mmCIF file of N, CA and C in Angstrom:
data_model
loop_
_atom_site.group_PDB
_atom_site.id
_atom_site.type_symbol
_atom_site.label_atom_id
_atom_site.label_comp_id
_atom_site.label_asym_id
_atom_site.label_seq_id
_atom_site.Cartn_x
_atom_site.Cartn_y
_atom_site.Cartn_z
ATOM 1 N N LEU D 1 -72.824 10.067 -16.253
ATOM 2 C CA LEU D 1 -73.560 10.550 -15.421
ATOM 3 C C LEU D 1 -73.706 11.818 -15.517
ATOM 4 N N ALA D 2 -75.103 12.535 -15.675
ATOM 5 C CA ALA D 2 -74.982 14.245 -15.722
ATOM 6 C C ALA D 2 -76.286 14.215 -15.143
ATOM 7 N N GLY D 3 -76.252 14.969 -14.190
ATOM 8 C CA GLY D 3 -77.329 15.557 -13.151
ATOM 9 C C GLY D 3 -78.250 14.145 -13.093
ATOM 10 N N ASP D 4 -79.636 13.961 -13.314
ATOM 11 C CA ASP D 4 -80.247 12.962 -13.320
ATOM 12 C C ASP D 4 -80.158 11.740 -14.009
ATOM 13 N N ARG D 5 -78.989 11.862 -15.252
ATOM 14 C CA ARG D 5 -79.264 10.982 -16.492
ATOM 15 C C ARG D 5 -78.035 9.997 -16.452
ATOM 16 N N LEU D 6 -78.277 8.716 -16.405
ATOM 17 C CA LEU D 6 -77.105 7.748 -16.638
ATOM 18 C C LEU D 6 -77.208 7.784 -18.304
ATOM 19 N N SER D 7 -75.900 7.532 -19.029
ATOM 20 C CA SER D 7 -75.931 7.574 -20.343
ATOM 21 C C SER D 7 -74.486 6.496 -20.373
ATOM 22 N N LEU D 8 -74.868 5.705 -21.107
ATOM 23 C CA LEU D 8 -73.922 4.524 -21.517
ATOM 24 C C LEU D 8 -73.733 4.299 -22.788
ATOM 25 N N THR D 9 -72.732 3.983 -23.705
ATOM 26 C CA THR D 9 -72.591 3.505 -24.807
ATOM 27 C C THR D 9 -72.145 2.249 -24.975
ATOM 28 N N ILE D 10 -72.402 1.451 -25.853
ATOM 29 C CA ILE D 10 -72.365 -0.211 -25.508
ATOM 30 C C ILE D 10 -71.669 -0.113 -27.311
ATOM 31 N N THR D 11 -70.511 -1.072 -27.004
ATOM 32 C CA THR D 11 -69.998 -1.285 -28.208
ATOM 33 C C THR D 11 -69.622 -2.467 -28.788
ATOM 34 N N GLU D 12 -69.226 -3.031 -29.678
ATOM 35 C CA GLU D 12 -68.720 -4.680 -29.777
ATOM 36 C C GLU D 12 -69.845 -5.414 -30.158
ATOM 37 N N CYS D 13 -70.877 -4.830 -30.396
ATOM 38 C CA CYS D 13 -72.199 -5.598 -30.944
ATOM 39 C C CYS D 13 -72.244 -6.716 -32.084
ATOM 40 N N TYR D 14 -72.571 -7.852 -32.260
ATOM 41 C CA TYR D 14 -72.631 -8.334 -33.078
ATOM 42 C C TYR D 14 -73.773 -7.857 -33.918
ATOM 43 N N VAL D 15 -73.528 -7.765 -35.020
ATOM 44 C CA VAL D 15 -75.221 -7.098 -36.090
ATOM 45 C C VAL D 15 -75.874 -8.125 -36.092
ATOM 46 N N ALA D 16 -77.551 -8.055 -35.586
ATOM 47 C CA ALA D 16 -78.144 -8.616 -36.259
ATOM 48 C C ALA D 16 -78.189 -9.641 -34.460
ATOM 49 N N PHE D 17 -77.640 -9.807 -33.917
ATOM 50 C CA PHE D 17 -77.466 -10.098 -32.616
ATOM 51 C C PHE D 17 -78.868 -9.511 -31.637
ATOM 52 N N THR D 18 -79.581 -10.182 -30.644
ATOM 53 C CA THR D 18 -79.943 -9.738 -30.126
ATOM 54 C C THR D 18 -79.586 -9.578 -28.459
ATOM 55 N N ASN D 19 -79.492 -8.150 -27.954
ATOM 56 C CA ASN D 19 -78.929 -7.696 -26.931
ATOM 57 C C ASN D 19 -79.869 -7.430 -25.778
ATOM 58 N N THR D 20 -79.139 -8.246 -24.822
ATOM 59 C CA THR D 20 -80.492 -7.208 -23.115
ATOM 60 C C THR D 20 -78.959 -6.549 -22.447
ATOM 61 N N LEU D 21 -79.507 -5.545 -22.178
ATOM 62 C CA LEU D 21 -78.325 -4.827 -20.956
ATOM 63 C C LEU D 21 -79.590 -4.795 -19.294
ATOM 64 N N GLU D 22 -77.764 -5.573 -18.333
ATOM 65 C CA GLU D 22 -79.211 -5.932 -17.468
ATOM 66 C C GLU D 22 -78.441 -4.931 -16.237
ATOM 67 N N ARG D 23 -79.176 -5.222 -14.987
ATOM 68 C CA ARG D 23 -78.841 -4.043 -14.121
ATOM 69 C C ARG D 23 -78.799 -4.876 -12.584
ATOM 70 N N SER D 24 -77.793 -4.553 -11.705
ATOM 71 C CA SER D 24 -77.819 -5.075 -10.560
ATOM 72 C C SER D 24 -77.209 -4.014 -9.138
ATOM 73 N N LEU D 25 -77.843 -4.374 -8.728
ATOM 74 C CA LEU D 25 -77.294 -3.401 -7.372
ATOM 75 C C LEU D 25 -76.013 -3.898 -6.661
ATOM 76 N N HIS D 26 -75.890 -5.361 -6.596
ATOM 77 C CA HIS D 26 -74.951 -5.803 -5.841
ATOM 78 C C HIS D 26 -74.329 -6.420 -7.188
ATOM 79 N N ALA D 27 -72.760 -6.629 -6.908
ATOM 80 C CA ALA D 27 -71.785 -7.250 -8.163
ATOM 81 C C ALA D 27 -71.458 -8.452 -8.347
ATOM 82 N N ALA D 28 -72.456 -9.301 -7.226
ATOM 83 C CA ALA D 28 -71.999 -10.411 -7.510
ATOM 84 C C ALA D 28 -73.146 -11.621 -7.844
ATOM 85 N N PRO D 29 -73.948 -12.565 -7.105
ATOM 86 C CA PRO D 29 -74.373 -13.517 -7.648
ATOM 87 C C PRO D 29 -75.733 -13.118 -8.510
ATOM 88 N N THR D 30 -75.651 -14.618 -9.062
ATOM 89 C CA THR D 30 -76.742 -14.708 -10.230
ATOM 90 C C THR D 30 -77.735 -14.585 -9.384
ATOM 91 N N GLY D 31 -78.890 -14.252 -10.421
ATOM 92 C CA GLY D 31 -80.203 -13.835 -9.895
ATOM 93 C C GLY D 31 -80.330 -12.692 -9.454
ATOM 94 N N THR D 32 -79.526 -11.589 -9.216
ATOM 95 C CA THR D 32 -79.659 -10.420 -8.698
ATOM 96 C C THR D 32 -79.914 -9.510 -10.262
ATOM 97 N N TRP D 33 -79.630 -9.682 -11.457
ATOM 98 C CA TRP D 33 -79.947 -9.229 -12.281
ATOM 99 C C TRP D 33 -80.909 -8.712 -13.259
ATOM 100 N N GLN D 34 -81.516 -7.604 -13.570
ATOM 101 C CA GLN D 34 -82.693 -7.189 -14.085
ATOM 102 C C GLN D 34 -82.495 -6.855 -15.481
ATOM 103 N N ASP D 35 -83.242 -7.028 -16.077
ATOM 104 C CA ASP D 35 -83.482 -6.405 -17.620
ATOM 105 C C ASP D 35 -83.942 -5.075 -17.676
ATOM 106 N N VAL D 36 -83.216 -4.661 -18.497
ATOM 107 C CA VAL D 36 -83.080 -2.779 -18.076
ATOM 108 C C VAL D 36 -83.455 -2.348 -20.168
ATOM 109 N N PHE D 37 -83.000 -2.816 -20.729
ATOM 110 C CA PHE D 37 -82.833 -2.615 -21.771
ATOM 111 C C PHE D 37 -82.886 -3.640 -23.002
ATOM 112 N N THR D 38 -83.931 -3.938 -24.147
ATOM 113 C CA THR D 38 -83.414 -5.091 -25.305
ATOM 114 C C THR D 38 -83.419 -4.476 -26.706
ATOM 115 N N PHE D 39 -82.195 -4.857 -27.312
ATOM 116 C CA PHE D 39 -82.337 -4.428 -28.378
ATOM 117 C C PHE D 39 -81.446 -5.661 -29.732
ATOM 118 N N VAL D 40 -82.036 -5.052 -30.788
ATOM 119 C CA VAL D 40 -81.558 -6.196 -32.138
ATOM 120 C C VAL D 40 -80.065 -4.813 -32.381
ATOM 121 N N SER D 41 -79.059 -5.343 -32.426
ATOM 122 C CA SER D 41 -77.902 -4.591 -33.077
ATOM 123 C C SER D 41 -77.863 -4.428 -34.596
ATOM 124 N N VAL D 42 -78.125 -3.238 -34.920
ATOM 125 C CA VAL D 42 -78.062 -3.234 -36.660
ATOM 126 C C VAL D 42 -76.872 -2.247 -37.046
ATOM 127 N N THR D 43 -75.788 -2.105 -35.887
ATOM 128 C CA THR D 43 -74.442 -1.939 -35.826
ATOM 129 C C THR D 43 -73.922 -2.125 -35.063
ATOM 130 N N PRO D 44 -72.647 -2.035 -34.887
ATOM 131 C CA PRO D 44 -71.302 -2.664 -33.793
ATOM 132 C C PRO D 44 -71.945 -1.803 -32.241
ATOM 133 N N SER D 45 -72.669 -0.536 -32.323
ATOM 134 C CA SER D 45 -72.860 0.113 -31.025
ATOM 135 C C SER D 45 -74.024 1.440 -30.966
ATOM 136 N N THR D 46 -74.629 1.190 -29.763
ATOM 137 C CA THR D 46 -75.485 2.060 -29.515
ATOM 138 C C THR D 46 -75.477 2.691 -28.254
ATOM 139 N N ASN D 47 -76.139 3.626 -27.929
ATOM 140 C CA ASN D 47 -76.292 4.466 -26.625
ATOM 141 C C ASN D 47 -77.664 4.210 -25.695
ATOM 142 N N TRP D 48 -77.152 4.312 -24.659
ATOM 143 C CA TRP D 48 -78.336 4.002 -23.983
ATOM 144 C C TRP D 48 -78.878 4.897 -22.645
ATOM 145 N N SER D 49 -79.859 5.551 -22.482
ATOM 146 C CA SER D 49 -80.031 6.464 -21.429
ATOM 147 C C SER D 49 -80.947 6.160 -20.403
ATOM 148 N N ASP D 50 -80.934 6.787 -19.151
ATOM 149 C CA ASP D 50 -82.233 6.121 -18.463
ATOM 150 C C ASP D 50 -81.931 7.598 -16.903
ATOM 151 N N ALA D 51 -83.032 8.247 -16.638
ATOM 152 C CA ALA D 51 -83.159 8.850 -15.492
ATOM 153 C C ALA D 51 -82.995 8.087 -14.544
ATOM 154 N N ILE D 52 -82.213 8.549 -13.121
ATOM 155 C CA ILE D 52 -81.913 7.664 -12.135
ATOM 156 C C ILE D 52 -82.547 8.374 -10.861
ATOM 157 N N GLY D 53 -82.266 7.910 -9.787
ATOM 158 C CA GLY D 53 -83.337 8.946 -8.654
ATOM 159 C C GLY D 53 -81.823 9.214 -8.136
ATOM 160 N N ALA D 54 -82.479 10.243 -7.369
ATOM 161 C CA ALA D 54 -81.452 11.542 -6.465
ATOM 162 C C ALA D 54 -81.497 10.752 -5.138
ATOM 163 N N PRO D 55 -80.468 10.438 -4.431
ATOM 164 C CA PRO D 55 -79.149 10.520 -4.588
ATOM 165 C C PRO D 55 -78.592 9.193 -5.510
ATOM 166 N N PRO D 56 -78.019 9.540 -6.439
ATOM 167 C CA PRO D 56 -77.595 7.926 -7.142
ATOM 168 C C PRO D 56 -77.627 6.682 -6.187
ATOM 169 N N SER D 57 -77.728 5.739 -6.720
ATOM 170 C CA SER D 57 -77.423 4.844 -6.031
ATOM 171 C C SER D 57 -76.191 4.055 -6.653
ATOM 172 N N THR D 58 -75.284 3.097 -6.074
ATOM 173 C CA THR D 58 -74.343 2.172 -7.208
ATOM 174 C C THR D 58 -75.019 1.274 -7.473
ATOM 175 N N ALA D 59 -74.620 1.305 -8.656
ATOM 176 C CA ALA D 59 -75.399 -0.193 -9.778
ATOM 177 C C ALA D 59 -74.371 -0.680 -10.780
ATOM 178 N N PHE D 60 -74.484 -2.161 -11.076
ATOM 179 C CA PHE D 60 -73.764 -2.659 -11.813
ATOM 180 C C PHE D 60 -74.332 -2.583 -13.357
ATOM 181 N N TYR D 61 -73.419 -2.832 -14.278
ATOM 182 C CA TYR D 61 -74.371 -3.013 -16.145
ATOM 183 C C TYR D 61 -73.783 -3.992 -16.299
ATOM 184 N N ARG D 62 -74.258 -5.078 -17.107
ATOM 185 C CA ARG D 62 -73.924 -6.110 -18.257
ATOM 186 C C ARG D 62 -74.467 -6.120 -19.190
ATOM 187 N N VAL D 63 -74.027 -6.677 -20.449
ATOM 188 C CA VAL D 63 -74.632 -6.921 -21.397
ATOM 189 C C VAL D 63 -74.599 -8.774 -21.824
ATOM 190 N N ARG D 64 -75.665 -9.198 -22.428
ATOM 191 C CA ARG D 64 -76.135 -10.263 -22.381
ATOM 192 C C ARG D 64 -76.352 -10.488 -24.396
ATOM 193 N N SER D 65 -75.984 -11.285 -24.995
ATOM 194 C CA SER D 65 -76.118 -11.153 -26.425
ATOM 195 C C SER D 65 -76.633 -12.843 -26.645
ATOM 196 N N GLU D 66 -77.400 -12.782 -27.775
ATOM 197 C CA GLU D 66 -78.003 -14.149 -28.178
ATOM 198 C C GLU D 66 -77.952 -13.996 -29.674
ATOM 199 N N ALA D 67 -77.534 -14.961 -30.433
ATOM 200 C CA ALA D 67 -77.857 -14.807 -31.922
ATOM 201 C C ALA D 67 -79.231 -14.935 -32.209
ATOM 202 N N LEU D 68 -79.976 -14.106 -32.934
ATOM 203 C CA LEU D 68 -81.294 -14.621 -33.845
ATOM 204 C C LEU D 68 -81.466 -15.932 -34.097
ATOM 205 N N PRO D 69 -82.450 -16.482 -33.852
ATOM 206 C CA PRO D 69 -82.443 -18.143 -34.518
ATOM 207 C C PRO D 69 -82.685 -17.951 -36.090
#
């Protein structure tokens, strides 16, 4: 977190998989997760950043991965 930007490094991705970064404002129930970034891995890691509102709110992030058909 720097100023009004959140930056994440996403590692250990399987090459050629479709990955979706998801965000939730609550750490629990299924159904509260929203897709915020989707990418196909060409390397095992990538960076992602986004502008956040002030004041920053609490948010949780996870990555969902799927093999390409």
